[in-house]
């Protein structure tokens, strides 16, 4: 071993107690990595808005998550969501160009489960990183008709 490597190893070994941290923080101190984690029993509700890049479709929704149980440093939440999306600019442009009335919308209710990761210590801003799994239905409706009443078409469907 080179003398400089030996000296560095000795210096780090001698300084190790100075860098040591208490592994048992005071009970009223919150671990910075856990500061964004919801406590067990917490209900988190949100309203959402969505759009495609050019506002072809726009939507609104609501979802809720209940912090069910801790999984070591992770937190498992379960909940549900519902969203409504409708055709906007594409349907409006098509109606103007071809003199038709078009309606196209979907409603999507779903159950959801998330696993939240304790990454609150890596950023000065609140961070909530999680993996999300959803399962639900999609109810879809589409109708078109000529403004003059010459023809009309309507379809409704649902599926997973």
PDB file of C-alpha atoms in Angstrom:
ATOM      1  CA  UNK A   1       0.000   0.000   0.000  1.00  0.00           C
ATOM      2  CA  UNK A   2       1.336   3.481  -0.813  1.00  0.00           C
ATOM      3  CA  UNK A   3       2.167   5.765   2.135  1.00  0.00           C
ATOM      4  CA  UNK A   4      -0.423   8.346   1.022  1.00  0.00           C
ATOM      5  CA  UNK A   5      -3.157   5.694   0.886  1.00  0.00           C
ATOM      6  CA  UNK A   6      -2.154   4.471   4.348  1.00  0.00           C
ATOM      7  CA  UNK A   7      -2.251   8.001   5.774  1.00  0.00           C
ATOM      8  CA  UNK A   8      -5.655   8.655   4.204  1.00  0.00           C
ATOM      9  CA  UNK A   9      -7.045   5.407   5.599  1.00  0.00           C
ATOM     10  CA  UNK A  10      -5.704   6.250   9.078  1.00  0.00           C
ATOM     11  CA  UNK A  11      -7.116   9.780   8.931  1.00  0.00           C
ATOM     12  CA  UNK A  12     -10.578   8.554   7.905  1.00  0.00           C
ATOM     13  CA  UNK A  13     -10.529   5.851  10.593  1.00  0.00           C
ATOM     14  CA  UNK A  14      -9.498   8.362  13.257  1.00  0.00           C
ATOM     15  CA  UNK A  15     -12.174  10.847  12.136  1.00  0.00           C
ATOM     16  CA  UNK A  16     -14.990   8.284  11.901  1.00  0.00           C
ATOM     17  CA  UNK A  17     -16.347   8.948  15.420  1.00  0.00           C
ATOM     18  CA  UNK A  18     -16.646  12.653  14.564  1.00  0.00           C
ATOM     19  CA  UNK A  19     -18.788  11.806  11.522  1.00  0.00           C
ATOM     20  CA  UNK A  20     -20.937   9.269  13.339  1.00  0.00           C
ATOM     21  CA  UNK A  21     -24.592  10.165  13.777  1.00  0.00           C
ATOM     22  CA  UNK A  22     -27.021   9.129  16.452  1.00  0.00           C
ATOM     23  CA  UNK A  23     -29.199   6.378  14.971  1.00  0.00           C
ATOM     24  CA  UNK A  24     -31.960   6.999  17.526  1.00  0.00           C
ATOM     25  CA  UNK A  25     -33.358  10.479  16.832  1.00  0.00           C
ATOM     26  CA  UNK A  26     -35.506  12.222  19.408  1.00  0.00           C
ATOM     27  CA  UNK A  27     -39.157  11.030  19.281  1.00  0.00           C
ATOM     28  CA  UNK A  28     -40.482  14.442  18.197  1.00  0.00           C
ATOM     29  CA  UNK A  29     -37.999  14.755  15.296  1.00  0.00           C
ATOM     30  CA  UNK A  30     -39.337  13.693  11.878  1.00  0.00           C
ATOM     31  CA  UNK A  31     -36.949  11.847   9.601  1.00  0.00           C
ATOM     32  CA  UNK A  32     -36.430  14.182   6.606  1.00  0.00           C
ATOM     33  CA  UNK A  33     -36.937  11.296   4.173  1.00  0.00           C
ATOM     34  CA  UNK A  34     -40.396  10.700   5.679  1.00  0.00           C
ATOM     35  CA  UNK A  35     -41.628  14.312   5.654  1.00  0.00           C
ATOM     36  CA  UNK A  36     -43.848  13.818   2.576  1.00  0.00           C
ATOM     37  CA  UNK A  37     -45.131  10.384   3.549  1.00  0.00           C
ATOM     38  CA  UNK A  38     -48.750  10.218   4.615  1.00  0.00           C
ATOM     39  CA  UNK A  39     -49.252   8.722   8.071  1.00  0.00           C
ATOM     40  CA  UNK A  40     -51.262   5.500   8.258  1.00  0.00           C
ATOM     41  CA  UNK A  41     -54.972   6.322   8.352  1.00  0.00           C
ATOM     42  CA  UNK A  42     -54.581   9.529   6.307  1.00  0.00           C
ATOM     43  CA  UNK A  43     -57.094  10.172   3.495  1.00  0.00           C
ATOM     44  CA  UNK A  44     -55.691  12.150   0.559  1.00  0.00           C
ATOM     45  CA  UNK A  45     -58.186  13.588  -1.966  1.00  0.00           C
ATOM     46  CA  UNK A  46     -57.419  15.406  -5.212  1.00  0.00           C
ATOM     47  CA  UNK A  47     -59.225  17.051  -8.112  1.00  0.00           C
ATOM     48  CA  UNK A  48     -57.518  16.675 -11.481  1.00  0.00           C
ATOM     49  CA  UNK A  49     -57.605  18.286 -14.903  1.00  0.00           C
ATOM     50  CA  UNK A  50     -56.108  16.783 -18.049  1.00  0.00           C
ATOM     51  CA  UNK A  51     -55.645  17.583 -21.690  1.00  0.00           C
ATOM     52  CA  UNK A  52     -53.876  16.345 -24.770  1.00  0.00           C
ATOM     53  CA  UNK A  53     -51.209  18.625 -26.196  1.00  0.00           C
ATOM     54  CA  UNK A  54     -53.497  20.480 -28.598  1.00  0.00           C
ATOM     55  CA  UNK A  55     -56.674  20.246 -26.470  1.00  0.00           C
ATOM     56  CA  UNK A  56     -58.156  17.548 -28.707  1.00  0.00           C
ATOM     57  CA  UNK A  57     -59.477  15.967 -25.516  1.00  0.00           C
ATOM     58  CA  UNK A  58     -59.889  17.611 -22.124  1.00  0.00           C
ATOM     59  CA  UNK A  59     -60.963  16.061 -18.857  1.00  0.00           C
ATOM     60  CA  UNK A  60     -61.609  16.442 -15.167  1.00  0.00           C
ATOM     61  CA  UNK A  61     -61.472  13.904 -12.389  1.00  0.00           C
ATOM     62  CA  UNK A  62     -61.329  13.190  -8.697  1.00  0.00           C
ATOM     63  CA  UNK A  63     -59.386  10.586  -6.774  1.00  0.00           C
ATOM     64  CA  UNK A  64     -58.755   9.566  -3.194  1.00  0.00           C
ATOM     65  CA  UNK A  65     -56.086   7.470  -1.484  1.00  0.00           C
ATOM     66  CA  UNK A  66     -56.186   6.022   2.029  1.00  0.00           C
ATOM     67  CA  UNK A  67     -52.805   5.306   3.644  1.00  0.00           C
ATOM     68  CA  UNK A  68     -53.394   1.689   4.592  1.00  0.00           C
ATOM     69  CA  UNK A  69     -50.175   0.322   6.039  1.00  0.00           C
ATOM     70  CA  UNK A  70     -46.429   0.841   6.173  1.00  0.00           C
ATOM     71  CA  UNK A  71     -44.222  -1.584   4.277  1.00  0.00           C
ATOM     72  CA  UNK A  72     -40.902  -0.939   5.979  1.00  0.00           C
ATOM     73  CA  UNK A  73     -39.917   2.555   4.842  1.00  0.00           C
ATOM     74  CA  UNK A  74     -42.622   2.501   2.129  1.00  0.00           C
ATOM     75  CA  UNK A  75     -46.338   3.239   2.493  1.00  0.00           C
ATOM     76  CA  UNK A  76     -49.157   1.328   0.757  1.00  0.00           C
ATOM     77  CA  UNK A  77     -52.280   3.321  -0.097  1.00  0.00           C
ATOM     78  CA  UNK A  78     -55.551   2.166  -1.664  1.00  0.00           C
ATOM     79  CA  UNK A  79     -58.331   4.222  -3.162  1.00  0.00           C
ATOM     80  CA  UNK A  80     -60.393   5.049  -6.182  1.00  0.00           C
ATOM     81  CA  UNK A  81     -60.769   7.543  -8.965  1.00  0.00           C
ATOM     82  CA  UNK A  82     -63.221   8.703 -11.565  1.00  0.00           C
ATOM     83  CA  UNK A  83     -62.515  10.843 -14.619  1.00  0.00           C
ATOM     84  CA  UNK A  84     -64.537  12.405 -17.414  1.00  0.00           C
ATOM     85  CA  UNK A  85     -62.913  13.208 -20.769  1.00  0.00           C
ATOM     86  CA  UNK A  86     -64.496  14.787 -23.814  1.00  0.00           C
ATOM     87  CA  UNK A  87     -63.488  15.713 -27.333  1.00  0.00           C
ATOM     88  CA  UNK A  88     -62.933  19.464 -27.655  1.00  0.00           C
ATOM     89  CA  UNK A  89     -61.006  21.075 -30.509  1.00  0.00           C
ATOM     90  CA  UNK A  90     -61.030  18.154 -32.934  1.00  0.00           C
ATOM     91  CA  UNK A  91     -64.789  17.724 -32.620  1.00  0.00           C
ATOM     92  CA  UNK A  92     -65.371  21.474 -32.852  1.00  0.00           C
ATOM     93  CA  UNK A  93     -63.184  21.761 -35.962  1.00  0.00           C
ATOM     94  CA  UNK A  94     -64.866  18.776 -37.580  1.00  0.00           C
ATOM     95  CA  UNK A  95     -68.290  20.277 -36.832  1.00  0.00           C
ATOM     96  CA  UNK A  96     -67.305  23.605 -38.395  1.00  0.00           C
ATOM     97  CA  UNK A  97     -65.658  22.091 -41.469  1.00  0.00           C
ATOM     98  CA  UNK A  98     -68.272  19.429 -42.244  1.00  0.00           C
ATOM     99  CA  UNK A  99     -71.437  20.940 -40.705  1.00  0.00           C
ATOM    100  CA  UNK A 100     -71.927  18.085 -38.220  1.00  0.00           C
ATOM    101  CA  UNK A 101     -72.655  17.803 -34.511  1.00  0.00           C
ATOM    102  CA  UNK A 102     -70.207  15.488 -32.770  1.00  0.00           C
ATOM    103  CA  UNK A 103     -70.160  14.323 -29.184  1.00  0.00           C
ATOM    104  CA  UNK A 104     -67.432  12.047 -27.859  1.00  0.00           C
ATOM    105  CA  UNK A 105     -66.838  11.390 -24.152  1.00  0.00           C
ATOM    106  CA  UNK A 106     -65.581   8.752 -21.735  1.00  0.00           C
ATOM    107  CA  UNK A 107     -66.129   8.158 -18.042  1.00  0.00           C
ATOM    108  CA  UNK A 108     -63.513   6.036 -16.294  1.00  0.00           C
ATOM    109  CA  UNK A 109     -64.095   4.791 -12.725  1.00  0.00           C
ATOM    110  CA  UNK A 110     -61.200   2.771 -11.288  1.00  0.00           C
ATOM    111  CA  UNK A 111     -59.716   1.309  -8.125  1.00  0.00           C
ATOM    112  CA  UNK A 112     -56.109   2.269  -7.413  1.00  0.00           C
ATOM    113  CA  UNK A 113     -53.216   1.116  -5.240  1.00  0.00           C
ATOM    114  CA  UNK A 114     -49.977   3.037  -4.747  1.00  0.00           C
ATOM    115  CA  UNK A 115     -46.657   2.400  -3.045  1.00  0.00           C
ATOM    116  CA  UNK A 116     -45.033   5.651  -1.890  1.00  0.00           C
ATOM    117  CA  UNK A 117     -41.242   5.943  -1.619  1.00  0.00           C
ATOM    118  CA  UNK A 118     -39.585   8.035   1.122  1.00  0.00           C
ATOM    119  CA  UNK A 119     -37.572  10.438  -1.028  1.00  0.00           C
ATOM    120  CA  UNK A 120     -38.371  13.639   0.872  1.00  0.00           C
ATOM    121  CA  UNK A 121     -34.726  14.132   1.904  1.00  0.00           C
ATOM    122  CA  UNK A 122     -33.353  14.483  -1.644  1.00  0.00           C
ATOM    123  CA  UNK A 123     -35.042  17.789  -2.408  1.00  0.00           C
ATOM    124  CA  UNK A 124     -35.666  21.100  -0.665  1.00  0.00           C
ATOM    125  CA  UNK A 125     -39.200  20.973  -2.135  1.00  0.00           C
ATOM    126  CA  UNK A 126     -41.804  18.395  -1.081  1.00  0.00           C
ATOM    127  CA  UNK A 127     -41.483  15.278  -3.234  1.00  0.00           C
ATOM    128  CA  UNK A 128     -43.920  12.371  -3.416  1.00  0.00           C
ATOM    129  CA  UNK A 129     -42.696   9.567  -5.656  1.00  0.00           C
ATOM    130  CA  UNK A 130     -44.896   6.493  -6.034  1.00  0.00           C
ATOM    131  CA  UNK A 131     -45.788   3.533  -8.213  1.00  0.00           C
ATOM    132  CA  UNK A 132     -49.469   3.424  -9.179  1.00  0.00           C
ATOM    133  CA  UNK A 133     -51.616   0.518 -10.374  1.00  0.00           C
ATOM    134  CA  UNK A 134     -55.219   1.028 -11.477  1.00  0.00           C
ATOM    135  CA  UNK A 135     -58.002  -1.295 -12.607  1.00  0.00           C
ATOM    136  CA  UNK A 136     -61.433  -0.203 -13.724  1.00  0.00           C
ATOM    137  CA  UNK A 137     -63.937   0.325 -16.508  1.00  0.00           C
ATOM    138  CA  UNK A 138     -64.239   2.696 -19.400  1.00  0.00           C
ATOM    139  CA  UNK A 139     -67.668   3.897 -20.449  1.00  0.00           C
ATOM    140  CA  UNK A 140     -67.552   5.546 -23.877  1.00  0.00           C
ATOM    141  CA  UNK A 141     -70.136   7.398 -25.930  1.00  0.00           C
ATOM    142  CA  UNK A 142     -69.846   8.756 -29.452  1.00  0.00           C
ATOM    143  CA  UNK A 143     -72.507  10.366 -31.585  1.00  0.00           C
ATOM    144  CA  UNK A 144     -72.483  12.227 -34.893  1.00  0.00           C
ATOM    145  CA  UNK A 145     -75.246  13.776 -36.894  1.00  0.00           C
ATOM    146  CA  UNK A 146     -75.662  16.009 -39.892  1.00  0.00           C
ATOM    147  CA  UNK A 147     -76.945  19.445 -38.885  1.00  0.00           C
ATOM    148  CA  UNK A 148     -79.599  19.145 -41.591  1.00  0.00           C
ATOM    149  CA  UNK A 149     -80.920  15.915 -40.034  1.00  0.00           C
ATOM    150  CA  UNK A 150     -80.046  13.723 -43.054  1.00  0.00           C
ATOM    151  CA  UNK A 151     -78.287  11.107 -40.957  1.00  0.00           C
ATOM    152  CA  UNK A 152     -77.270  10.344 -37.371  1.00  0.00           C
ATOM    153  CA  UNK A 153     -74.996   7.765 -35.743  1.00  0.00           C
ATOM    154  CA  UNK A 154     -74.642   6.807 -32.081  1.00  0.00           C
ATOM    155  CA  UNK A 155     -72.466   4.262 -30.289  1.00  0.00           C
ATOM    156  CA  UNK A 156     -71.953   3.425 -26.616  1.00  0.00           C
ATOM    157  CA  UNK A 157     -69.514   0.931 -25.194  1.00  0.00           C
ATOM    158  CA  UNK A 158     -67.830  -0.188 -22.025  1.00  0.00           C
ATOM    159  CA  UNK A 159     -64.887  -2.322 -21.207  1.00  0.00           C
ATOM    160  CA  UNK A 160     -61.962  -2.886 -18.866  1.00  0.00           C
TER     161      UNK A 160
END
